[in-house]
XYZ file of C-alpha atoms in Angstrom:
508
model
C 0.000 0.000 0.000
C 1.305 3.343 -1.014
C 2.933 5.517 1.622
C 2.329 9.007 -0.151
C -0.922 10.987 -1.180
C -3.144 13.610 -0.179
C -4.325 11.053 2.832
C -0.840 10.841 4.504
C -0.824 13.540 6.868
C -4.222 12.963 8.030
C -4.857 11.379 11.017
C -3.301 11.253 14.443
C 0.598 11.006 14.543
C 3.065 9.911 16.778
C 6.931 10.491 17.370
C 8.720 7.457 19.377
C 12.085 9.121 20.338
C 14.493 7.067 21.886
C 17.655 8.745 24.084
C 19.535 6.267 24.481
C 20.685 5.455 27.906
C 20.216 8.851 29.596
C 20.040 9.000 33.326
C 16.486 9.646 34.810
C 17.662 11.015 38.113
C 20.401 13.258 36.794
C 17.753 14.761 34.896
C 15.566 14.936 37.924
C 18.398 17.146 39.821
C 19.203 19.397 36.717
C 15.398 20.195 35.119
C 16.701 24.132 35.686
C 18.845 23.421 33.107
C 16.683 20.849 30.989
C 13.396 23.264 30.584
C 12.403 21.100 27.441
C 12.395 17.391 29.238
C 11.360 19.145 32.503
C 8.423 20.300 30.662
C 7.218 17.494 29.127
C 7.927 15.627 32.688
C 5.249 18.115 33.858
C 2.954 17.615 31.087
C 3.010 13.930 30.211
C 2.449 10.326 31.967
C 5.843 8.761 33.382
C 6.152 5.399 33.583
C 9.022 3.444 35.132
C 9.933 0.620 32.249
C 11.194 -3.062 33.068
C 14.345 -4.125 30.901
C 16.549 -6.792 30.359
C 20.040 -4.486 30.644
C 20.682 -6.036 34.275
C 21.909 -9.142 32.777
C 22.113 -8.548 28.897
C 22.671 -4.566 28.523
C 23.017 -4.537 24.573
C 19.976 -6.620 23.967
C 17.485 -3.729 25.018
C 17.152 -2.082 21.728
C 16.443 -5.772 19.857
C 13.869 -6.290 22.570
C 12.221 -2.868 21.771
C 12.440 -3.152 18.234
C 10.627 -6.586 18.347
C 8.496 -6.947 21.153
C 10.573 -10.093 22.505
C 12.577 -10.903 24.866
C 16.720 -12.355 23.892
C 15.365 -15.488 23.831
C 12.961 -14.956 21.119
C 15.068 -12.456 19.060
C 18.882 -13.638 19.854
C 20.903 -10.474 20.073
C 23.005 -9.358 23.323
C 25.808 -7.406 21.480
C 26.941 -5.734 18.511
C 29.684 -7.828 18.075
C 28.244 -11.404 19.290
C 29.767 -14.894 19.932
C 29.819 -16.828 16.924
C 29.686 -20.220 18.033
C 29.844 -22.005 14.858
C 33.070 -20.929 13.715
C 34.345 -19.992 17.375
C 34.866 -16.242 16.887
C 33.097 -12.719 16.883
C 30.618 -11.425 14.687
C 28.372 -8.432 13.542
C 24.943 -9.068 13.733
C 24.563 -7.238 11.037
C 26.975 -9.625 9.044
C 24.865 -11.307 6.148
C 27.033 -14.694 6.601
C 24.307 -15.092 9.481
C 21.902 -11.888 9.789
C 19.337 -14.076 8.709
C 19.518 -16.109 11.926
C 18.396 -12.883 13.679
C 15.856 -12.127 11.345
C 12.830 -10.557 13.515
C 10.393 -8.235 12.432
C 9.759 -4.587 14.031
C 6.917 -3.297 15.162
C 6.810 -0.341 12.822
C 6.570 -2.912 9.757
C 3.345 -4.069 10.860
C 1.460 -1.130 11.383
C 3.513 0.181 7.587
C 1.719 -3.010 5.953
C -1.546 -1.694 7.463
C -1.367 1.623 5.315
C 0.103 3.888 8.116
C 3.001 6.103 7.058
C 6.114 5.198 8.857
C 9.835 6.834 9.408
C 12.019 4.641 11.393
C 15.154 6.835 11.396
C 18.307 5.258 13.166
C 16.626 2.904 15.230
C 19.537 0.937 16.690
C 20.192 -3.081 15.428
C 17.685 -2.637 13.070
C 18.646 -5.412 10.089
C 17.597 -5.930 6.336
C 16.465 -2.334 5.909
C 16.123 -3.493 2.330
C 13.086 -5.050 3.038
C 10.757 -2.499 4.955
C 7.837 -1.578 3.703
C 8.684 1.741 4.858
C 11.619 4.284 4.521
C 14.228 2.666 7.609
C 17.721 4.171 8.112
C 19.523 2.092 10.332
C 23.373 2.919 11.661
C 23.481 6.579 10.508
C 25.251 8.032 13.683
C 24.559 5.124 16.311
C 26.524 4.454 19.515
C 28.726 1.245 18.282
C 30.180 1.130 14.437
C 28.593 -0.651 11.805
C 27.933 0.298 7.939
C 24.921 2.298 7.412
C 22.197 0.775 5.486
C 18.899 1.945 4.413
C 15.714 0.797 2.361
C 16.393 3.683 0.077
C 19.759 4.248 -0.708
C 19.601 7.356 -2.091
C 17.997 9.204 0.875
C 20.424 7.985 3.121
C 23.228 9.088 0.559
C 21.304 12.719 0.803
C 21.319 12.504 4.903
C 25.078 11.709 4.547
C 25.875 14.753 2.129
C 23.700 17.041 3.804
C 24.175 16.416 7.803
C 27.761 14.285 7.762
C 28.960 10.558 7.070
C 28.532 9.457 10.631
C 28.359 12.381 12.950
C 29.067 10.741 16.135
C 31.683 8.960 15.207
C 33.649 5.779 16.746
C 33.742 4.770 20.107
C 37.293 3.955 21.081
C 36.900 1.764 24.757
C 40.136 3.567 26.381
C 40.623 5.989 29.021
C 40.902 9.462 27.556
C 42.725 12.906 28.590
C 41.288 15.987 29.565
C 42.231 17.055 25.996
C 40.600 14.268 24.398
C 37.116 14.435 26.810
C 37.561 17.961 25.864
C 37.220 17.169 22.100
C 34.241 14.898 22.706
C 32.193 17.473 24.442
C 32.755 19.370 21.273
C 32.201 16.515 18.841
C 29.052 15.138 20.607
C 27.428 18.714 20.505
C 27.846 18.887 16.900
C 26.529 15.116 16.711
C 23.389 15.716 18.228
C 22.885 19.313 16.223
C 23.044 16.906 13.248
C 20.481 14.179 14.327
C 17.809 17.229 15.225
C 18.624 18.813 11.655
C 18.325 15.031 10.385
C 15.657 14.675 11.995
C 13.649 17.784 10.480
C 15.085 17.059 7.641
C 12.924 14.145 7.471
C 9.819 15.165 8.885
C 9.279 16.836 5.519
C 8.319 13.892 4.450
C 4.686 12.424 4.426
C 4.609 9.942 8.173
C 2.243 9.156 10.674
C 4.780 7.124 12.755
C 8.458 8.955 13.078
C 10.285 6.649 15.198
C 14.017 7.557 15.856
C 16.808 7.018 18.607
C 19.169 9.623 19.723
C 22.671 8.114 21.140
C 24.477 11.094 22.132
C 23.899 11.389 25.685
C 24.819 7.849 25.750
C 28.031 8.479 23.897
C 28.514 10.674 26.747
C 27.350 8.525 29.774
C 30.279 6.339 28.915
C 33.143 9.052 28.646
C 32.372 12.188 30.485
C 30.594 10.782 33.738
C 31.322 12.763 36.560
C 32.740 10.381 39.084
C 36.240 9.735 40.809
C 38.377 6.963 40.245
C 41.512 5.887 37.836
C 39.089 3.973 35.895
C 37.632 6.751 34.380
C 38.371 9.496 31.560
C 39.866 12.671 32.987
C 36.648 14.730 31.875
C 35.587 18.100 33.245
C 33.031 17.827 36.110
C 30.172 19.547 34.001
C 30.545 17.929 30.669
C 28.422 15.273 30.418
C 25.579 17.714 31.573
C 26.859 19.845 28.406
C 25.300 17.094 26.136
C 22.673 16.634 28.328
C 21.671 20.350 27.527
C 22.096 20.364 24.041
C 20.059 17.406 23.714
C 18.054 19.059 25.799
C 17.591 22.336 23.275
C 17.213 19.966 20.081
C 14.667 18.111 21.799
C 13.257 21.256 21.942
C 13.617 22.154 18.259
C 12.164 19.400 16.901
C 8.937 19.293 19.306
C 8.620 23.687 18.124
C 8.550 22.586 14.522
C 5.660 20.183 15.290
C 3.820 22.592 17.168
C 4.226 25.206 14.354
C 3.182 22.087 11.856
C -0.422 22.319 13.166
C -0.712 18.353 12.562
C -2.024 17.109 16.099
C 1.135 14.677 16.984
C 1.357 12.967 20.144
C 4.732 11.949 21.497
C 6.470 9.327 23.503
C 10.126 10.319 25.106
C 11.638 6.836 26.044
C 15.264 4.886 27.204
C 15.734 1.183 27.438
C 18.136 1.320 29.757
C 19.769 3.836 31.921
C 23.505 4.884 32.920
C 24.900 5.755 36.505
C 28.914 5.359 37.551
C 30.286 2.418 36.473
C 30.552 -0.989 38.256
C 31.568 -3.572 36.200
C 34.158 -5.828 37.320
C 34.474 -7.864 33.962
C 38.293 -7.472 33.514
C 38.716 -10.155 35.824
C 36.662 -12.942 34.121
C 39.178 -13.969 31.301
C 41.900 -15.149 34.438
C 38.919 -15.978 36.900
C 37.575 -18.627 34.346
C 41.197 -19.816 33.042
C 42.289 -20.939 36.556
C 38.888 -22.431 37.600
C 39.110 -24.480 34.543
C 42.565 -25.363 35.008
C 41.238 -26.176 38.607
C 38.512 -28.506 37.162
C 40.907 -30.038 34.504
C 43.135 -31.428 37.516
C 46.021 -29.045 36.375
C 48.646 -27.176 38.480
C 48.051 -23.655 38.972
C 50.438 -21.612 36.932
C 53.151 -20.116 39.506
C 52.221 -17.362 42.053
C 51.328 -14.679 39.541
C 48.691 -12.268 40.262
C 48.805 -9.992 36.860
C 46.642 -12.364 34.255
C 49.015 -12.930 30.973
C 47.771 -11.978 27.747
C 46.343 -14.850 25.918
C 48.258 -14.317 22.711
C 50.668 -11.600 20.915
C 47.344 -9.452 19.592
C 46.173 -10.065 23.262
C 49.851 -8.625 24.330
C 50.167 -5.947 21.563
C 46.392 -4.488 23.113
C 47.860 -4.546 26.738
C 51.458 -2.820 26.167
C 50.009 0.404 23.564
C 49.362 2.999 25.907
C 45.357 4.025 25.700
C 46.669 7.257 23.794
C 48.195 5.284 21.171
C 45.197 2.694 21.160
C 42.713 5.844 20.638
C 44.299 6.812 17.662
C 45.147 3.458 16.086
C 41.580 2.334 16.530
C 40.590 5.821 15.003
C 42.291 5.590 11.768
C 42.108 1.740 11.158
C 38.640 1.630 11.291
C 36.055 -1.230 12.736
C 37.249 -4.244 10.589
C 40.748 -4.097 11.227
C 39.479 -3.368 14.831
C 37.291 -6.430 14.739
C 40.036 -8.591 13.420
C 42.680 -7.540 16.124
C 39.651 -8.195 18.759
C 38.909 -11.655 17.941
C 42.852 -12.525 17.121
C 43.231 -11.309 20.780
C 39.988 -13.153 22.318
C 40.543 -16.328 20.363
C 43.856 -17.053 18.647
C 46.228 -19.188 21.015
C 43.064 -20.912 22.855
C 43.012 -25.262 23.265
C 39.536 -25.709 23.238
C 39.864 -29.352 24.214
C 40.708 -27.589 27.246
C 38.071 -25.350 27.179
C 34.984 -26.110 29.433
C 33.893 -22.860 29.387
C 34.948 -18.459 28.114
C 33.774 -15.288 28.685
C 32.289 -13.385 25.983
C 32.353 -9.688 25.172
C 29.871 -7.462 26.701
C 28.901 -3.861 28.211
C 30.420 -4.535 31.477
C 28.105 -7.596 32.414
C 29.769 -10.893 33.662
C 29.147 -13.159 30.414
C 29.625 -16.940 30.219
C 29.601 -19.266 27.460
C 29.693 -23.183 27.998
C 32.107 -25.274 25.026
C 28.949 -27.735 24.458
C 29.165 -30.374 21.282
C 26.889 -29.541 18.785
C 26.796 -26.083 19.598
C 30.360 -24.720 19.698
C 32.454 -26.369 17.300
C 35.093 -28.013 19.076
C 32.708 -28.663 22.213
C 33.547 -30.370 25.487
C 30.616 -30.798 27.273
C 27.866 -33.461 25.660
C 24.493 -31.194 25.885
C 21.793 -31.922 28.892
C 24.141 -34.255 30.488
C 25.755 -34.990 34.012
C 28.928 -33.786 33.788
C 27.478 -30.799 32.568
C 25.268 -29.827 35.183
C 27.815 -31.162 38.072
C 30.638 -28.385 36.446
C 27.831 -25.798 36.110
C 27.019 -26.154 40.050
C 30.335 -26.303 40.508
C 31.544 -23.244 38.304
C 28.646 -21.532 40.462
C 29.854 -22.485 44.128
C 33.214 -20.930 43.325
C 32.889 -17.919 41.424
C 30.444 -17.248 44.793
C 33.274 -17.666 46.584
C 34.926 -14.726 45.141
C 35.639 -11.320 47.359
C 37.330 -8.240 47.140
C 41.213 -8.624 48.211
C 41.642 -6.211 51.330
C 37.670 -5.867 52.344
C 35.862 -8.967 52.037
C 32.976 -7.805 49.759
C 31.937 -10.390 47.810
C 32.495 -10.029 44.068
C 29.614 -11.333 42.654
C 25.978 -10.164 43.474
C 23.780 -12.949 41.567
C 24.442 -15.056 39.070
C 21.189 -16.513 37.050
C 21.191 -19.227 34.254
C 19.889 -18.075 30.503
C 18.253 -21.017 30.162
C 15.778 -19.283 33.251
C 15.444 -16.269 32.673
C 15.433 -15.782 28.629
C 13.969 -19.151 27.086
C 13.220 -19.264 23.187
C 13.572 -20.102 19.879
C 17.058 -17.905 19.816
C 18.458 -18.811 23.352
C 21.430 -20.654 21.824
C 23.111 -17.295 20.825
C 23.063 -15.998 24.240
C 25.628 -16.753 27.315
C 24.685 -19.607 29.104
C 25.397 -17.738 32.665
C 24.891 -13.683 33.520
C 26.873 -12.433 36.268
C 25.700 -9.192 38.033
C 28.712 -7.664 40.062
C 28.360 -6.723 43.739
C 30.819 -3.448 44.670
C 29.771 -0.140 43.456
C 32.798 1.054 41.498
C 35.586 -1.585 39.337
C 37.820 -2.982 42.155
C 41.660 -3.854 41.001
C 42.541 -7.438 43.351
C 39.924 -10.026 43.902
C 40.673 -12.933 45.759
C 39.789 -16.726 46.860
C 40.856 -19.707 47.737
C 40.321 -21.503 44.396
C 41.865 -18.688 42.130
C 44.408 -16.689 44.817
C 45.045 -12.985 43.894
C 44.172 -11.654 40.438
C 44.912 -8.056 40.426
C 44.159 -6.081 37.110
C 42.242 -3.178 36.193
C 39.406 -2.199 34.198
C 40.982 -0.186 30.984
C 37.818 1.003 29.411
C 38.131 4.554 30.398
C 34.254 4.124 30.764
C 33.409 6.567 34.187
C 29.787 5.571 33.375
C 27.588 2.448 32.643
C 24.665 0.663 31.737
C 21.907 -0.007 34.251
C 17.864 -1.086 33.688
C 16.491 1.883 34.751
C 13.869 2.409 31.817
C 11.555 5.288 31.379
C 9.141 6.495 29.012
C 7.176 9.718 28.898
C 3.906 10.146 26.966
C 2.087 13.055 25.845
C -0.931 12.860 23.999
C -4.399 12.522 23.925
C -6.902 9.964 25.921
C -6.612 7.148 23.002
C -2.769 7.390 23.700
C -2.869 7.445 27.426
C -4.871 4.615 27.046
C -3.104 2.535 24.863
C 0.085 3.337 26.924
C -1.705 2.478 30.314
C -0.812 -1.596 30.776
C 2.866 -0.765 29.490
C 5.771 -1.591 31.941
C 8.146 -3.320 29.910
C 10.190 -1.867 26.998
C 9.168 -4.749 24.644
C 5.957 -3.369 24.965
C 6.259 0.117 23.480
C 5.942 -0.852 20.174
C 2.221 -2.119 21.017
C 1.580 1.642 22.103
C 2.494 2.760 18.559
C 0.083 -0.446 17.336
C -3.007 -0.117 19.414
C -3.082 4.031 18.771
C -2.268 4.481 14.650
C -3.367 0.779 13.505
C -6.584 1.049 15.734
C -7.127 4.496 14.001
C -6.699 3.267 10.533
C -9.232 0.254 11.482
C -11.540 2.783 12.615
C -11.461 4.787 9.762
C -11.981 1.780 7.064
C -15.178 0.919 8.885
């Protein structure tokens, strides 16, 4: 069904806007300064969201997207464990995009007639095949190529607002200087995505859904907190994006005023930020010497500083985070990706393998090396010695405290095959550790793994957490249709029930 005509501003819209990861109580103690989100806090219905970024951070905008949970759609990370072929991939990569192959929301209620934008909706995949114009990757958080289902507007978004105005994300601790520089860049950024955005608008829609990632961008790098394991940025700079967000927010919602189309909106994040706590730079030594410990073998000498797992592995170590910034700058995300899973993987007997970590956000990820699923496998699937290692991997990663204080390490661990069952489980971890200190600790101790002393190298002063909001402003067949919603899956069905209900009614 056509998408243009005299019909397709008629009719009730709705904008879905997405900032990614901001923090609802920092913008709680600075609405002076945020007049546009304070107002709409005033004006609209808030409604604390449930999300899965406790355990799987990256999977919240998959869940979104689709209305499922990771079981049911598959996706935890950008750049996900490949078990197959024992090594990292894009989800995006079309050697197994397919896989991951679950409609969005926003297709549905296209099919049904209703004019639709989806403008840099994050892990969006096969843009090719919406029945709707669907930019995905434009200026996201994490790298990837941008795609769209028609080429040549993204080529005019590219030429008109920038290639990829936020740029990459380089996981290293940066200087004042550099912090400095991403203050500046991030502003510009976020001009860009509002001036995309407009841009766009022009267009006939009834649906606009978009996500902004700035402020997340800048919940990584410039939060305000103490400790070595953070960027050296200025106390006020992650407020800085914060405002300007904050102002092009503000833009955008003017223009739509001024449009005099009645268009109701919903503000949303599926997940939050606050200082970082992750502790995941110990896993890769916790998990080799508990599975030397289960093999029978010695422990290897008295060390406490974990040993790179291979020359790339050593290589990433010894370049100074400086030097790392501006490598990873100028070699761009496949050479990035390659060095990553040379580092991860190369080197590794997985005959002696029983179980890994896998890359994440800061979360405590485990992977079991089970036959038929992993390549090389160890484990037979569903059977004893299975479950006897998993209780026993369980009963000694518990056992894990902070050296000097006692804390315990380790807050809760849960199993995958609990909490996210589904048709896609297989592509998630098999365990999900949530950490227990409030900041990254640099010894941990116990008396199955001694002293491992390392630190976290991220340069990330802020992180992920579940704290999900969404804001809605509109009129009583919005409200309503937003009422039963506490879970970020179920926003999409807001954006159902309102426009496809008010196509229905208009057929009859």
């Amino acid at each position: 069904m056509s998408q243009n005509g005299p019909s397709a501003q008629t009719g009730a819209r709705l904008l879905m806007l997405g900032l990614d990861a901001v923090s609802l109580p920092l913008i709680k103690e600075n609405l002076d300064r945020l007049p546009v989100i304070a107002s709409l806090l005033k004006s609209g219905v808030v409604s604390e969201l449930q999300s899965p970024a406790s355990n799987l951070a990256a999977s919240v905008w998959p869940t979104f997207l689709t209305g499922r949970p990771p079981g049911e759609h598959g996706q935890y990370f950008p750049f996900q464990w490949n078990a197959e072929h024992c090594d990292y991939r894009r989800i995006a990569d079309p050697r197994w995009s397919e896989e991951f192959d679950v409609e969005p929301f926003w297709h549905r209620i296209a099919r049904a007639g209703v004019p639709t934008i989806a403008f840099d909706v994050a892990h969006g995949l096969h843009d090719e095949r919406a029945p709707c114009l669907q930019i995905t990757n434009w200026s996201y958080q994490s790298s990837g190529d941008a795609k769209s289902s028609q080429p040549e507007v993204l080529k005019d978004i590219q030429r008109r607002f920038g290639r990829r105005p936020i740029g990459p994300e380089v996981p290293v601790a940066k200087t004042a200087r550099q912090c400095s520089a991403i203050v500046e860049h991030l502003t510009t950024a976020v001009r860009a995505k509002a001036d995309a955005t407009l841009h766009l608008m022009k267009r006939p829609w009834r649906l606009f859904v978009t996500g902004w990632y700035e402020a997340h961008r800048a919940g990584h790098n410039l939060w305000p907190v103490e400790g070595d394991f953070a960027s050296d940025a200025a106390p006020g700079a992650l407020l800085e994006i914060y405002e300007e967000t904050d102002r092009q927010l503000g833009r955008v919602l003017e223009k739509l005023d001024q449009s005099g189309v009645p268009t109701s909106v919903v503000l949303f994040t599926v997940h939050g930020m606050e200082p970082n706590r992750a502790q995941d730079h110990f896993l890769t030594e916790i998990l080799a010497r508990l599975n030397r410990l289960y093999l029978g073998k010695p422990p290897i000498g008295s060390r406490s500083r974990p040993s790179p797992l291979n020359v790339m592995a050593f290589l990433r170590n010894a370049l100074p985070p400086t030097l790392q910034y501006r490598a990873a700058s100028i070699l761009g995300e496949r050479v990035q990706d390659w060095v990553v899973n040379r580092a991860l993987t190369a080197g590794r007997d997985w005959s002696q393998t029983p179980s890994l970590p896998v890359l994440s956000g800061g979360e405590g990820l485990v992977r079991f090396n089970i036959k038929g699923r992993e390549s090389p496998g160890f484990f037979e699937p569903g059977g004893p010695e299975l479950a006897s290692y998993v209780g026993w991997l369980i009963k000694r990663l518990s056992a894990i405290e902070v050296a000097g204080t006692g804390e315990p390490l380790i807050r809760k661990i849960t199993l995958a095959d609990d909490l996210f069952p589904g048709p896609r489980r297989h592509f998630l971890p098999d365990l999900m550790i949530e950490w227990a200190p409030e900041a990254p600790v640099h010894r941990v101790t116990s008396p199955d793994i001694g002293e491992i002393e390392v630190s976290l190298a991220t340069g990330r002063g802020g992180n992920h957490n579940a704290s999900a909001f969404m804001i809605v402003k509109g009129d009583e067949a919005l409200l309503e249709a937003a009422a039963a919603v506490d879970d970020i899956s179920g926003l999409g069905s807001i954006a159902e029930a309102y426009l496809m209900g008010t196509a229905r009614a208009r057929a009859a």
